[in-house]
Amino acid sequence: MLQELVPGVKGSVPFPRYFIRSGRNVFFLADDLATGEEWWGVPARELD
């Protein structure tokens, strides 16, 4: 499932915990609620 993490940016992790902005890119940390495993992700494009 794709969920909009921040306006215009989609990722495959459904439950973002928080975001880290690095320049024009946003990284996010999310939990897989089924296993408790943490997932790091990077959006498909840079933010404006």
mmCIF file of N, CA and C in Angstrom:
data_model
loop_
_atom_site.group_PDB
_atom_site.id
_atom_site.type_symbol
_atom_site.label_atom_id
_atom_site.label_comp_id
_atom_site.label_asym_id
_atom_site.label_seq_id
_atom_site.Cartn_x
_atom_site.Cartn_y
_atom_site.Cartn_z
ATOM 1 N N MET A 1 0.848 -1.188 0.000
ATOM 2 C CA MET A 1 0.000 0.000 0.000
ATOM 3 C C MET A 1 0.884 1.239 0.000
ATOM 4 N N LEU A 2 0.577 2.190 -0.837
ATOM 5 C CA LEU A 2 1.305 3.451 -0.831
ATOM 6 C C LEU A 2 0.518 4.472 -0.031
ATOM 7 N N GLN A 3 1.213 5.171 0.833
ATOM 8 C CA GLN A 3 0.574 6.208 1.635
ATOM 9 C C GLN A 3 1.377 7.480 1.471
ATOM 10 N N GLU A 4 0.680 8.596 1.380
ATOM 11 C CA GLU A 4 1.370 9.873 1.268
ATOM 12 C C GLU A 4 1.990 10.202 2.620
ATOM 13 N N LEU A 5 3.301 10.354 2.643
ATOM 14 C CA LEU A 5 4.014 10.604 3.896
ATOM 15 C C LEU A 5 4.087 12.088 4.194
ATOM 16 N N VAL A 6 4.430 12.852 3.213
ATOM 17 C CA VAL A 6 4.375 14.308 3.255
ATOM 18 C C VAL A 6 3.778 14.709 1.918
ATOM 19 N N PRO A 7 3.254 15.905 1.777
ATOM 20 C CA PRO A 7 2.560 16.243 0.533
ATOM 21 C C PRO A 7 3.380 15.920 -0.712
ATOM 22 N N GLY A 8 2.830 15.102 -1.573
ATOM 23 C CA GLY A 8 3.472 14.778 -2.840
ATOM 24 C C GLY A 8 4.505 13.674 -2.786
ATOM 25 N N VAL A 9 4.785 13.117 -1.589
ATOM 26 C CA VAL A 9 5.810 12.082 -1.462
ATOM 27 C C VAL A 9 5.146 10.814 -0.959
ATOM 28 N N LYS A 10 5.345 9.718 -1.667
ATOM 29 C CA LYS A 10 4.726 8.454 -1.267
ATOM 30 C C LYS A 10 5.799 7.412 -0.953
ATOM 31 N N GLY A 11 5.506 6.577 0.008
ATOM 32 C CA GLY A 11 6.397 5.485 0.337
ATOM 33 C C GLY A 11 5.588 4.234 0.607
ATOM 34 N N SER A 12 6.252 3.115 0.747
ATOM 35 C CA SER A 12 5.545 1.852 0.923
ATOM 36 C C SER A 12 5.359 1.479 2.388
ATOM 37 N N VAL A 13 5.876 2.277 3.309
ATOM 38 C CA VAL A 13 5.742 1.980 4.736
ATOM 39 C C VAL A 13 4.496 2.682 5.258
ATOM 40 N N PRO A 14 3.548 1.939 5.829
ATOM 41 C CA PRO A 14 2.252 2.538 6.128
ATOM 42 C C PRO A 14 2.180 3.403 7.380
ATOM 43 N N PHE A 15 3.118 3.274 8.318
ATOM 44 C CA PHE A 15 2.977 3.980 9.584
ATOM 45 C C PHE A 15 4.236 4.770 9.921
ATOM 46 N N PRO A 16 4.431 5.929 9.297
ATOM 47 C CA PRO A 16 5.632 6.696 9.602
ATOM 48 C C PRO A 16 5.639 7.176 11.052
ATOM 49 N N ARG A 17 6.784 7.086 11.696
ATOM 50 C CA ARG A 17 6.924 7.559 13.075
ATOM 51 C C ARG A 17 7.413 9.007 13.095
ATOM 52 N N TYR A 18 8.466 9.278 12.372
ATOM 53 C CA TYR A 18 8.936 10.657 12.279
ATOM 54 C C TYR A 18 9.774 10.808 11.030
ATOM 55 N N PHE A 19 10.055 12.061 10.704
ATOM 56 C CA PHE A 19 10.748 12.384 9.463
ATOM 57 C C PHE A 19 12.035 13.125 9.773
ATOM 58 N N ILE A 20 13.043 12.897 8.967
ATOM 59 C CA ILE A 20 14.303 13.623 9.072
ATOM 60 C C ILE A 20 14.548 14.269 7.725
ATOM 61 N N ARG A 21 14.667 15.572 7.718
ATOM 62 C CA ARG A 21 14.904 16.262 6.454
ATOM 63 C C ARG A 21 16.402 16.460 6.285
ATOM 64 N N SER A 22 16.894 16.110 5.121
ATOM 65 C CA SER A 22 18.308 16.274 4.794
ATOM 66 C C SER A 22 18.371 16.976 3.449
ATOM 67 N N GLY A 23 18.614 18.268 3.497
ATOM 68 C CA GLY A 23 18.582 19.036 2.256
ATOM 69 C C GLY A 23 17.178 19.003 1.682
ATOM 70 N N ARG A 24 17.060 18.545 0.428
ATOM 71 C CA ARG A 24 15.751 18.484 -0.224
ATOM 72 C C ARG A 24 15.098 17.120 -0.063
ATOM 73 N N ASN A 25 15.764 16.180 0.592
ATOM 74 C CA ASN A 25 15.215 14.835 0.762
ATOM 75 C C ASN A 25 14.654 14.661 2.170
ATOM 76 N N VAL A 26 13.643 13.831 2.281
ATOM 77 C CA VAL A 26 13.063 13.501 3.583
ATOM 78 C C VAL A 26 13.180 12.002 3.794
ATOM 79 N N PHE A 27 13.803 11.633 4.898
ATOM 80 C CA PHE A 27 13.900 10.235 5.301
ATOM 81 C C PHE A 27 12.851 10.005 6.382
ATOM 82 N N PHE A 28 12.326 8.803 6.469
ATOM 83 C CA PHE A 28 11.332 8.533 7.493
ATOM 84 C C PHE A 28 11.617 7.207 8.171
ATOM 85 N N LEU A 29 11.238 7.114 9.447
ATOM 86 C CA LEU A 29 11.323 5.871 10.209
ATOM 87 C C LEU A 29 9.901 5.428 10.512
ATOM 88 N N ALA A 30 9.616 4.169 10.295
ATOM 89 C CA ALA A 30 8.270 3.654 10.529
ATOM 90 C C ALA A 30 8.356 2.282 11.173
ATOM 91 N N ASP A 31 7.264 1.891 11.805
ATOM 92 C CA ASP A 31 7.166 0.581 12.448
ATOM 93 C C ASP A 31 6.271 -0.332 11.630
ATOM 94 N N ASP A 32 6.676 -1.581 11.510
ATOM 95 C CA ASP A 32 5.787 -2.623 11.004
ATOM 96 C C ASP A 32 5.018 -3.125 12.224
ATOM 97 N N LEU A 33 3.763 -2.755 12.337
ATOM 98 C CA LEU A 33 3.012 -3.055 13.561
ATOM 99 C C LEU A 33 2.822 -4.543 13.783
ATOM 100 N N ALA A 34 2.927 -5.338 12.737
ATOM 101 C CA ALA A 34 2.749 -6.778 12.887
ATOM 102 C C ALA A 34 3.940 -7.418 13.597
ATOM 103 N N THR A 35 5.145 -6.964 13.294
ATOM 104 C CA THR A 35 6.344 -7.601 13.838
ATOM 105 C C THR A 35 7.133 -6.692 14.772
ATOM 106 N N GLY A 36 6.828 -5.393 14.775
ATOM 107 C CA GLY A 36 7.603 -4.450 15.560
ATOM 108 C C GLY A 36 8.905 -4.055 14.890
ATOM 109 N N GLU A 37 9.139 -4.596 13.697
ATOM 110 C CA GLU A 37 10.362 -4.273 12.977
ATOM 111 C C GLU A 37 10.312 -2.830 12.495
ATOM 112 N N GLU A 38 11.458 -2.158 12.557
ATOM 113 C CA GLU A 38 11.532 -0.778 12.099
ATOM 114 C C GLU A 38 12.041 -0.732 10.669
ATOM 115 N N TRP A 39 11.505 0.194 9.894
ATOM 116 C CA TRP A 39 11.873 0.341 8.489
ATOM 117 C C TRP A 39 12.292 1.779 8.229
ATOM 118 N N TRP A 40 13.441 1.908 7.584
ATOM 119 C CA TRP A 40 13.848 3.225 7.108
ATOM 120 C C TRP A 40 13.484 3.326 5.644
ATOM 121 N N GLY A 41 13.098 4.499 5.219
ATOM 122 C CA GLY A 41 12.749 4.672 3.819
ATOM 123 C C GLY A 41 13.154 6.036 3.321
ATOM 124 N N VAL A 42 13.235 6.134 2.043
ATOM 125 C CA VAL A 42 13.544 7.386 1.370
ATOM 126 C C VAL A 42 12.448 7.608 0.338
ATOM 127 N N PRO A 43 11.924 8.811 0.236
ATOM 128 C CA PRO A 43 10.886 9.053 -0.759
ATOM 129 C C PRO A 43 11.404 8.897 -2.172
ATOM 130 N N ALA A 44 10.472 8.751 -3.085
ATOM 131 C CA ALA A 44 10.825 8.520 -4.478
ATOM 132 C C ALA A 44 11.373 9.768 -5.153
ATOM 133 N N ARG A 45 11.111 10.924 -4.594
ATOM 134 C CA ARG A 45 11.607 12.149 -5.215
ATOM 135 C C ARG A 45 11.956 13.157 -4.137
ATOM 136 N N GLU A 46 12.661 14.200 -4.529
ATOM 137 C CA GLU A 46 13.008 15.264 -3.598
ATOM 138 C C GLU A 46 11.815 16.177 -3.385
ATOM 139 N N LEU A 47 11.797 16.829 -2.237
ATOM 140 C CA LEU A 47 10.777 17.841 -1.971
ATOM 141 C C LEU A 47 11.174 19.143 -2.645
ATOM 142 N N ASP A 48 10.182 19.933 -2.955
ATOM 143 C CA ASP A 48 10.451 21.261 -3.520
ATOM 144 C C ASP A 48 10.784 22.225 -2.404
#
